[in-house]
JSON list of C-alpha atoms in Angstrom, two decimals:
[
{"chain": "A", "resi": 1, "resn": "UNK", "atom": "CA", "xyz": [-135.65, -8.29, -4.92]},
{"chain": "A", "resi": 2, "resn": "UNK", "atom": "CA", "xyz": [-138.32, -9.19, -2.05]},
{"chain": "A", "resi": 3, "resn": "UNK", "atom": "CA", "xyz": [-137.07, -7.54, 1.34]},
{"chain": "A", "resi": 4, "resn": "UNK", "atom": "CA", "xyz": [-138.31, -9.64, 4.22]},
{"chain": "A", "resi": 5, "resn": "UNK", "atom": "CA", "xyz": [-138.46, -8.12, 7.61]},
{"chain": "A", "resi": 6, "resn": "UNK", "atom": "CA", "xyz": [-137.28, -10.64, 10.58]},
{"chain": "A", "resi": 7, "resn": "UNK", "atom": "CA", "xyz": [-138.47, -8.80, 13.96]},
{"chain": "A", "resi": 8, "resn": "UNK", "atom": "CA", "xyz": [-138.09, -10.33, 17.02]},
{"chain": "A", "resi": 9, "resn": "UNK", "atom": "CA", "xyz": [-140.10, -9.10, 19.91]},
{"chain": "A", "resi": 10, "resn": "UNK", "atom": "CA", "xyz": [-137.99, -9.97, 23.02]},
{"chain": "A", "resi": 11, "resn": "UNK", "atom": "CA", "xyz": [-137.79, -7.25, 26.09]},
{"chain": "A", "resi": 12, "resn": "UNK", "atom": "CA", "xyz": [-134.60, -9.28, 27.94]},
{"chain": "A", "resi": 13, "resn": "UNK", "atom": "CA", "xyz": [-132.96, -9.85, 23.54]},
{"chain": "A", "resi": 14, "resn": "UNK", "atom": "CA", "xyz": [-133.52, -6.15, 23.20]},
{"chain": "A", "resi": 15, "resn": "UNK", "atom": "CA", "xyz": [-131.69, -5.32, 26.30]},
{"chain": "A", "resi": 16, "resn": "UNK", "atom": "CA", "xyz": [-128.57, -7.65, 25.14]},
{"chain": "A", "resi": 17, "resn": "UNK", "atom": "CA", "xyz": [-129.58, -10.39, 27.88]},
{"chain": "A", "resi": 18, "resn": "UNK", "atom": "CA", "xyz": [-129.65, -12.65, 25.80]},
{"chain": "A", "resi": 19, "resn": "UNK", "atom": "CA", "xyz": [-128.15, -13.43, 22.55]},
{"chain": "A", "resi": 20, "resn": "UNK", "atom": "CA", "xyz": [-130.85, -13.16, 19.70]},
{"chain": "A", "resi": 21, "resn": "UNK", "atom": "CA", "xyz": [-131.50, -16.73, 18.70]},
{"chain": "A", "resi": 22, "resn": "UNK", "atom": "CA", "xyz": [-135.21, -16.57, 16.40]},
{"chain": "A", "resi": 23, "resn": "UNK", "atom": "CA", "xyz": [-133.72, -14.02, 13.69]},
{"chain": "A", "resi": 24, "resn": "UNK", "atom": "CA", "xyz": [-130.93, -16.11, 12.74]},
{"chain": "A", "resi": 25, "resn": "UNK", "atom": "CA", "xyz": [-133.38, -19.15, 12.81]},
{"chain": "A", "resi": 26, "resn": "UNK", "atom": "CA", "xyz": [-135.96, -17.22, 10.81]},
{"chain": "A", "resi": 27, "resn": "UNK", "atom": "CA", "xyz": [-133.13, -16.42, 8.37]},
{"chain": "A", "resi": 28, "resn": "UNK", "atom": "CA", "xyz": [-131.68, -19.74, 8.32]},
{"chain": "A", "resi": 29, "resn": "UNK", "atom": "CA", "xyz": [-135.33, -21.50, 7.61]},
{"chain": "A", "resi": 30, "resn": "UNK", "atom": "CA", "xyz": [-135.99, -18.60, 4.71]},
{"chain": "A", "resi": 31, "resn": "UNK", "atom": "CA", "xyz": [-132.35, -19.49, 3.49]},
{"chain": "A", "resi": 32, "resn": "UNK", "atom": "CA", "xyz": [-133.40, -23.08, 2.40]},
{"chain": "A", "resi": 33, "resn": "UNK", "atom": "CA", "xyz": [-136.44, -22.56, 1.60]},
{"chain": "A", "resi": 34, "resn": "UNK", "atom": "CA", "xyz": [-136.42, -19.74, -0.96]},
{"chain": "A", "resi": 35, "resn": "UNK", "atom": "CA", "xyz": [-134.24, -19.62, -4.37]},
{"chain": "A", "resi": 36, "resn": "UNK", "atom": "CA", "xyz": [-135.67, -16.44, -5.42]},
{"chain": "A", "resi": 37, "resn": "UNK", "atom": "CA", "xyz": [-133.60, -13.18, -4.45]},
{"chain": "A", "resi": 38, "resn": "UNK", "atom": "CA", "xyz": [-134.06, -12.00, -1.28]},
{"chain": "A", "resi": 39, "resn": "UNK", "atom": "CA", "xyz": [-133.30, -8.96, 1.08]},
{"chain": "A", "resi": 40, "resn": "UNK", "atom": "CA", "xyz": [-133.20, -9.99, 5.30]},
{"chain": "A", "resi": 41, "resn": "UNK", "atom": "CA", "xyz": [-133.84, -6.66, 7.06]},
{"chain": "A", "resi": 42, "resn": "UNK", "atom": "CA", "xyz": [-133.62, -7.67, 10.99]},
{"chain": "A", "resi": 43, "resn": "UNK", "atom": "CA", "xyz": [-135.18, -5.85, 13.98]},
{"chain": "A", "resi": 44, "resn": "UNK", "atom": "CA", "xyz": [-135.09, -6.99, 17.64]},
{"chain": "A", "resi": 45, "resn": "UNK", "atom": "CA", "xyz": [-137.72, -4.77, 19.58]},
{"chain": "A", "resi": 46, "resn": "UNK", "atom": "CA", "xyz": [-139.09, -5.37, 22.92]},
{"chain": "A", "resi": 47, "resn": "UNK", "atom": "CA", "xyz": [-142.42, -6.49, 23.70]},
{"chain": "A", "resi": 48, "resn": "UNK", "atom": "CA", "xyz": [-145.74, -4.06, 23.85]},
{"chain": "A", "resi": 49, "resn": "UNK", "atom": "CA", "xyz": [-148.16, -2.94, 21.86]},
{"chain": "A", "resi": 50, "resn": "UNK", "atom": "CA", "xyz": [-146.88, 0.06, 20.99]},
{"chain": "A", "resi": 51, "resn": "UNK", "atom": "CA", "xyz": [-143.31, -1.06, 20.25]},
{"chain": "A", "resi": 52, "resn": "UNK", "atom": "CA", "xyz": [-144.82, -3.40, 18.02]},
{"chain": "A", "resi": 53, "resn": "UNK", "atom": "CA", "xyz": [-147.15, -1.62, 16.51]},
{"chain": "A", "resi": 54, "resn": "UNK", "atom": "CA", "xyz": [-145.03, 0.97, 15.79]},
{"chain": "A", "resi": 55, "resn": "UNK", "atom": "CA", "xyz": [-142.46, -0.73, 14.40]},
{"chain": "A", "resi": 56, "resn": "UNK", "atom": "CA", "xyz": [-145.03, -3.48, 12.27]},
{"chain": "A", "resi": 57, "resn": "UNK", "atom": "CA", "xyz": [-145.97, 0.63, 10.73]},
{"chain": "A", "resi": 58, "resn": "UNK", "atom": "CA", "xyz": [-142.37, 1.43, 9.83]},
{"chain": "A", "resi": 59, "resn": "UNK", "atom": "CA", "xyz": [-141.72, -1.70, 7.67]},
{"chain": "A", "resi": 60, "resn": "UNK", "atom": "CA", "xyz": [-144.95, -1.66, 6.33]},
{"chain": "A", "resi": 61, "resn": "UNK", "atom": "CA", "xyz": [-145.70, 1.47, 5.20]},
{"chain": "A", "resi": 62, "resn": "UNK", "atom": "CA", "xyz": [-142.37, 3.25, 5.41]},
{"chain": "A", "resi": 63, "resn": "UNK", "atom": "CA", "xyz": [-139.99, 0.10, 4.56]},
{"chain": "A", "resi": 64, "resn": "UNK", "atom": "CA", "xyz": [-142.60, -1.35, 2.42]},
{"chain": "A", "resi": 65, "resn": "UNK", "atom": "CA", "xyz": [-141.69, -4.42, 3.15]},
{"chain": "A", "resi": 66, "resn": "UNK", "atom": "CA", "xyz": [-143.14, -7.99, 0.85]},
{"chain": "A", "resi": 67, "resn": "UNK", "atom": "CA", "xyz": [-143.37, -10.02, 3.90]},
{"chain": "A", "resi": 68, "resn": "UNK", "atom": "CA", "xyz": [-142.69, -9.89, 7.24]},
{"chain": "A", "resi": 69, "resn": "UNK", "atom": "CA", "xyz": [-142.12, -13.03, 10.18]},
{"chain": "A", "resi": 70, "resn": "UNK", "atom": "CA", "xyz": [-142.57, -11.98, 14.00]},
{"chain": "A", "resi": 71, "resn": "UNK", "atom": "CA", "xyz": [-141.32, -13.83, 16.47]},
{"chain": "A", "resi": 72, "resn": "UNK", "atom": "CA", "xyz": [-142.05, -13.89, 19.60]},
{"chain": "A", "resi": 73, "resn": "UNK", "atom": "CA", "xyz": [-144.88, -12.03, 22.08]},
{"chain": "A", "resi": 74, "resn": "UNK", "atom": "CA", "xyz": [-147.43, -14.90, 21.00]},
{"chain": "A", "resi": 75, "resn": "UNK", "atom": "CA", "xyz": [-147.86, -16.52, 24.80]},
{"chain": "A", "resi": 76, "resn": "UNK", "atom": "CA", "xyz": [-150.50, -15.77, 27.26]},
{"chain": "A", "resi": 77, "resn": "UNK", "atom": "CA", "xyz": [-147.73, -14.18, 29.77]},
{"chain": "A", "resi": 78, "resn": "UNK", "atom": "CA", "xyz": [-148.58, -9.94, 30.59]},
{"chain": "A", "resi": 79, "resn": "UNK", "atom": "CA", "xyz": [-146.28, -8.74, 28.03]},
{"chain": "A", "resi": 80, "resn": "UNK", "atom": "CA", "xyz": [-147.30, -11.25, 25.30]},
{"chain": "A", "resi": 81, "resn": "UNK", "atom": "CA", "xyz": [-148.92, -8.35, 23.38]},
{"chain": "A", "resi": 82, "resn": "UNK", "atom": "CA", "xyz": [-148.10, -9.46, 19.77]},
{"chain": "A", "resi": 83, "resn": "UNK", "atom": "CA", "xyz": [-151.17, -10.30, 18.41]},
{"chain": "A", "resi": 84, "resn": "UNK", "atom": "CA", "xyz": [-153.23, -7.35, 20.01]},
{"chain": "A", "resi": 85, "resn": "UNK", "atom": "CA", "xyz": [-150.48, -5.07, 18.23]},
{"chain": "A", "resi": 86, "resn": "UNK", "atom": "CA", "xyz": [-150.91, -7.01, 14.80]},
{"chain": "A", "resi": 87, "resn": "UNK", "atom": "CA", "xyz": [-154.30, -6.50, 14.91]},
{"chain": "A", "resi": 88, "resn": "UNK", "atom": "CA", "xyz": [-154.21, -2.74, 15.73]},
{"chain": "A", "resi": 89, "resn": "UNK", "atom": "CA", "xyz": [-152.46, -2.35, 11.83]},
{"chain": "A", "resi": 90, "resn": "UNK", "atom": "CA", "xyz": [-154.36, -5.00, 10.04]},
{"chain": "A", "resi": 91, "resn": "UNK", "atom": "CA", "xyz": [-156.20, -4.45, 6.91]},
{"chain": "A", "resi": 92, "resn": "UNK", "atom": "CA", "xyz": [-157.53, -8.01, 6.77]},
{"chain": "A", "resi": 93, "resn": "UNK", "atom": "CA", "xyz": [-155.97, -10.90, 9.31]},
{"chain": "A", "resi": 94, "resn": "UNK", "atom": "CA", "xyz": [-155.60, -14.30, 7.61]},
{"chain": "A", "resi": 95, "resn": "UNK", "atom": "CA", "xyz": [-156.83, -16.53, 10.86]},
{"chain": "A", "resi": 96, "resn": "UNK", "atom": "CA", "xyz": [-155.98, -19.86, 9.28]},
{"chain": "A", "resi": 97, "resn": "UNK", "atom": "CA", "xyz": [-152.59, -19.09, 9.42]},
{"chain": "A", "resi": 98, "resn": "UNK", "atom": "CA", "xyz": [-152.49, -19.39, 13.42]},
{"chain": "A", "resi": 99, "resn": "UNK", "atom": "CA", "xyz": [-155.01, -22.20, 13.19]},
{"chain": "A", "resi": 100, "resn": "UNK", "atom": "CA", "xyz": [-152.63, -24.68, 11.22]},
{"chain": "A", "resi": 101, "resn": "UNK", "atom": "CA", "xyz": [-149.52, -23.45, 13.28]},
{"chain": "A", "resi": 102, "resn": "UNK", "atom": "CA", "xyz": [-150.82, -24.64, 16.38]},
{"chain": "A", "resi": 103, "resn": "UNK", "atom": "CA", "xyz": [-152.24, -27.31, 14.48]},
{"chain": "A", "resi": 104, "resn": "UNK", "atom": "CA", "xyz": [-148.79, -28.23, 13.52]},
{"chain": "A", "resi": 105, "resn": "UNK", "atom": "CA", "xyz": [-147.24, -27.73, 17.12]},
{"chain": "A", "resi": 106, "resn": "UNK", "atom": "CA", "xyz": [-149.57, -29.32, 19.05]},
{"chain": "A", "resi": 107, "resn": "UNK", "atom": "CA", "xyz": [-147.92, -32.73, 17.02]},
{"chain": "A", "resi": 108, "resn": "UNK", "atom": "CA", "xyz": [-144.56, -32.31, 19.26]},
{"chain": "A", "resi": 109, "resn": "UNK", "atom": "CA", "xyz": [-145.66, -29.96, 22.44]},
{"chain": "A", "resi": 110, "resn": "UNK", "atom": "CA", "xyz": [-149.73, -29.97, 24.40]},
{"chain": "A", "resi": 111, "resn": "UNK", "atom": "CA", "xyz": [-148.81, -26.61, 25.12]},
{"chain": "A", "resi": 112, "resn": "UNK", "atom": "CA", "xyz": [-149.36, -25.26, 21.63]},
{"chain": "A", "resi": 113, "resn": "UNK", "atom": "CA", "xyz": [-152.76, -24.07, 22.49]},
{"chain": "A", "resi": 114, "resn": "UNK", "atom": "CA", "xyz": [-151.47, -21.47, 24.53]},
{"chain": "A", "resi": 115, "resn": "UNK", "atom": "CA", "xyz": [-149.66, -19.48, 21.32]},
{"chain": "A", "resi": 116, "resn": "UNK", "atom": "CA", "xyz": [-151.77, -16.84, 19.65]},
{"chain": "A", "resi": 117, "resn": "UNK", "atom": "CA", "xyz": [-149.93, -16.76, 16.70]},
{"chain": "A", "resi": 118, "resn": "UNK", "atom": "CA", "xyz": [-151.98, -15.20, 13.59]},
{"chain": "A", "resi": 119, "resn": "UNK", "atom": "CA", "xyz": [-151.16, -13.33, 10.56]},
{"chain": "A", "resi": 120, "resn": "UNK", "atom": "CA", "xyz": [-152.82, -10.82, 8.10]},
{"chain": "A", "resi": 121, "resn": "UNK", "atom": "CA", "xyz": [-152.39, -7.95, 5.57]},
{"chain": "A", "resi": 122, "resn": "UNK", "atom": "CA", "xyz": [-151.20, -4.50, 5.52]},
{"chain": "A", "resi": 123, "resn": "UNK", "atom": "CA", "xyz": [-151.38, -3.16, 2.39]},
{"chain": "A", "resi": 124, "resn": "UNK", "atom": "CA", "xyz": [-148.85, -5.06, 0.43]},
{"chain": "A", "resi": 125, "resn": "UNK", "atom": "CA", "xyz": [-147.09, -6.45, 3.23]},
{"chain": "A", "resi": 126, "resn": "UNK", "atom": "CA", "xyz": [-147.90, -9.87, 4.27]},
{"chain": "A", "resi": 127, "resn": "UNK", "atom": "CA", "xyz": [-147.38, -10.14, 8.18]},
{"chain": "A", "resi": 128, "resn": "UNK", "atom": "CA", "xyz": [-147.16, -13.85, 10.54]},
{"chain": "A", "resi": 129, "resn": "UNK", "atom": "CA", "xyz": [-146.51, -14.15, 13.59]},
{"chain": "A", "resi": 130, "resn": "UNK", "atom": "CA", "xyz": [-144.63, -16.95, 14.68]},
{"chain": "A", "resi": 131, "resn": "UNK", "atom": "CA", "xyz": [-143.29, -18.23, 18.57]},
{"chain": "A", "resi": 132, "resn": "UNK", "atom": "CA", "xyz": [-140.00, -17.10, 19.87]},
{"chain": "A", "resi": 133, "resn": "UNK", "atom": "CA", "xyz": [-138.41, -20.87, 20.29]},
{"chain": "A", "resi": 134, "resn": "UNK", "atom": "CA", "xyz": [-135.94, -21.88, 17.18]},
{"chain": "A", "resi": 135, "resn": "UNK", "atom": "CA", "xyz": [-137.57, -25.07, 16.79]},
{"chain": "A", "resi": 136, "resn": "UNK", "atom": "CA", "xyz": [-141.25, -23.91, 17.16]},
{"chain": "A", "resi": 137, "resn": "UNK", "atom": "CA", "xyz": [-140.57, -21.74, 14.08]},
{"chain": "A", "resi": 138, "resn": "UNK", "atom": "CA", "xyz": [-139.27, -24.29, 11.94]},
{"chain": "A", "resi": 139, "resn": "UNK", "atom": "CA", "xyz": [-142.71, -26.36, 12.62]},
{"chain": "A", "resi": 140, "resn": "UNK", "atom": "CA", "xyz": [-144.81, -23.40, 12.03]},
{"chain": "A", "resi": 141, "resn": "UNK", "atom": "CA", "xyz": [-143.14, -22.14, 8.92]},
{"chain": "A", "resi": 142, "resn": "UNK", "atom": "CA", "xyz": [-143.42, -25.59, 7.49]},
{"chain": "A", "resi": 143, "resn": "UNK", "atom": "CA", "xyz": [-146.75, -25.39, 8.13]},
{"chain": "A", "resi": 144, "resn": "UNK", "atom": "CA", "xyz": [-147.90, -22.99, 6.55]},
{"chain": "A", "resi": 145, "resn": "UNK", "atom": "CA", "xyz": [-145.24, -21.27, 4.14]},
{"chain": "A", "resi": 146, "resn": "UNK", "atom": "CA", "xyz": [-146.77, -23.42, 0.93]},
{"chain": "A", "resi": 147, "resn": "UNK", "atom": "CA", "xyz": [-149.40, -20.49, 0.64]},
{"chain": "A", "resi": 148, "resn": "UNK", "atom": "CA", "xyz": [-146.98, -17.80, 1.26]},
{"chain": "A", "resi": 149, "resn": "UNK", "atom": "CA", "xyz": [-146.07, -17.25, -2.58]},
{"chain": "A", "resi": 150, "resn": "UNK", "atom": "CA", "xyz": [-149.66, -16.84, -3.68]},
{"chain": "A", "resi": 151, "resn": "UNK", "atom": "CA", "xyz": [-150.64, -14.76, -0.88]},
{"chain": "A", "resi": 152, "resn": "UNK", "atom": "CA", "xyz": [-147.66, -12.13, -1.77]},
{"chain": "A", "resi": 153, "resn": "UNK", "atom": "CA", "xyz": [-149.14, -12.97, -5.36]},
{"chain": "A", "resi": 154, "resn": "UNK", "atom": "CA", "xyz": [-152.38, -11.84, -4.23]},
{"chain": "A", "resi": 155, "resn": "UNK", "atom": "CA", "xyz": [-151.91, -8.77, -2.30]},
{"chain": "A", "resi": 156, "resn": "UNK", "atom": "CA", "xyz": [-149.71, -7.83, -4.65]},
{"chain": "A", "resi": 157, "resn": "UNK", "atom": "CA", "xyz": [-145.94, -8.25, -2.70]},
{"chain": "A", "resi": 158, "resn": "UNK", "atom": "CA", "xyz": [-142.59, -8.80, -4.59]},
{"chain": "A", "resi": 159, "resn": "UNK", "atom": "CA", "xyz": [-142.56, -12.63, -6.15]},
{"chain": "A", "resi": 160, "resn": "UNK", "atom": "CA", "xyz": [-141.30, -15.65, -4.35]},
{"chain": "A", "resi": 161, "resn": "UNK", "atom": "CA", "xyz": [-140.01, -19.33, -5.65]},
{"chain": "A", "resi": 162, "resn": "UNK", "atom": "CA", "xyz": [-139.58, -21.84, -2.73]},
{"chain": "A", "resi": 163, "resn": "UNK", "atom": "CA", "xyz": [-137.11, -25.09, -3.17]},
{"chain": "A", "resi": 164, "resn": "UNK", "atom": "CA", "xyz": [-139.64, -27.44, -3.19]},
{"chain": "A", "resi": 165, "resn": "UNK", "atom": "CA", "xyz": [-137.44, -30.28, -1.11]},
{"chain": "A", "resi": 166, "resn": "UNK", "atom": "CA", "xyz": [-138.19, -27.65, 1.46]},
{"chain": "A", "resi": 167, "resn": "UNK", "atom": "CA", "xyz": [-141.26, -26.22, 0.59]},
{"chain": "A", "resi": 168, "resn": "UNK", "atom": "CA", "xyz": [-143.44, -26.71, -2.18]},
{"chain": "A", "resi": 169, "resn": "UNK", "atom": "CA", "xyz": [-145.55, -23.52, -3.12]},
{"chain": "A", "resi": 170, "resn": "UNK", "atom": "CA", "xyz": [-149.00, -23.82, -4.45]},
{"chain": "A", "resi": 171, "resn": "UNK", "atom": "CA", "xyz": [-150.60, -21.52, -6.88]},
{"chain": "A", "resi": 172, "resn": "UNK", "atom": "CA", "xyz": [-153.49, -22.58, -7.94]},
{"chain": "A", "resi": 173, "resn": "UNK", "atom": "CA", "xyz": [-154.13, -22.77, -12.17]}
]
């Protein structure tokens, strides 16, 4: 079964201020799109780069987790340290991923060129960052999830089938 960490990096969610609401969307979006078994293990941190980084470690390379989905920490705000904590436990970061997200966003918001979402590889552990708002995730994960399979494939991560009314995975022949 392919465990799938859902962290969200939130200082005022990890204090309780606020109810969680990009887990349960992450979860939600997975829940469509995926008919393989699957394994949610959910984290709300707060932001910084070494609460991140720390805890990007512990599912990686503890938790040895297939795939993980960040959200939140992606702005250009002080404590928007997300992608400068992904980086610090990258083997190799996938750029394009960020590219067609904001790509994607800028269709419904102008201010999608301020995200700095990304995503790379850690061992066997495919990491993305995504933006903290419900909706924005939907739009990115649509985006870009059709390559998701074949990048676990690749880096050698548990196997994935998407519902392709959702999502249709390519693999190339």
């Amino acid at each position: 079964m392919v465990a799938i960490g859902l962290l969200t990096i939130s200082d005022r969610a990890s204090r309780g201020d606020y109810v969680d609401r990009s887990g349960p969307a992450m979860e939600e979006w997975l829940a469509l799109a995926l008919t393989s078994p699957w394994e949610p293990v959910r984290r709300v941190i707060p932001d910084g780069i070494d609460s991140v980084r720390a805890e990007l470690l512990r599912m990686c390379d503890e938790e040895r987790l297939d795939l993980i989905l960040a959200s939140g920490g992606t702005g250009p705000s002080p404590r928007d340290l997300t992608p400068e904590a992904l980086r610090s436990v990258l083997h190799k970061e996938l750029p394009g991923f960020g590219e067609e997200m904001r790509r994607a966003s800028l269709k419904d918001v102008p201010t999608a060129i301020l995200s700095r979402q990304t995503a790379g590889v850690r061992g066997a552990t495919l990491i993305i960052t995504l933006p903290g708002k419900p909706a924005a995730i939907a739009t990115c994960l649509e985006a870009v999830f059709a390559a998701v399979p074949y990048a676990l494939d690749l880096i050698g991560a548990g196997r994935i089938e998407t519902d392709p009314a959702v999502v249709r995975a390519f693999r190339p022949e």
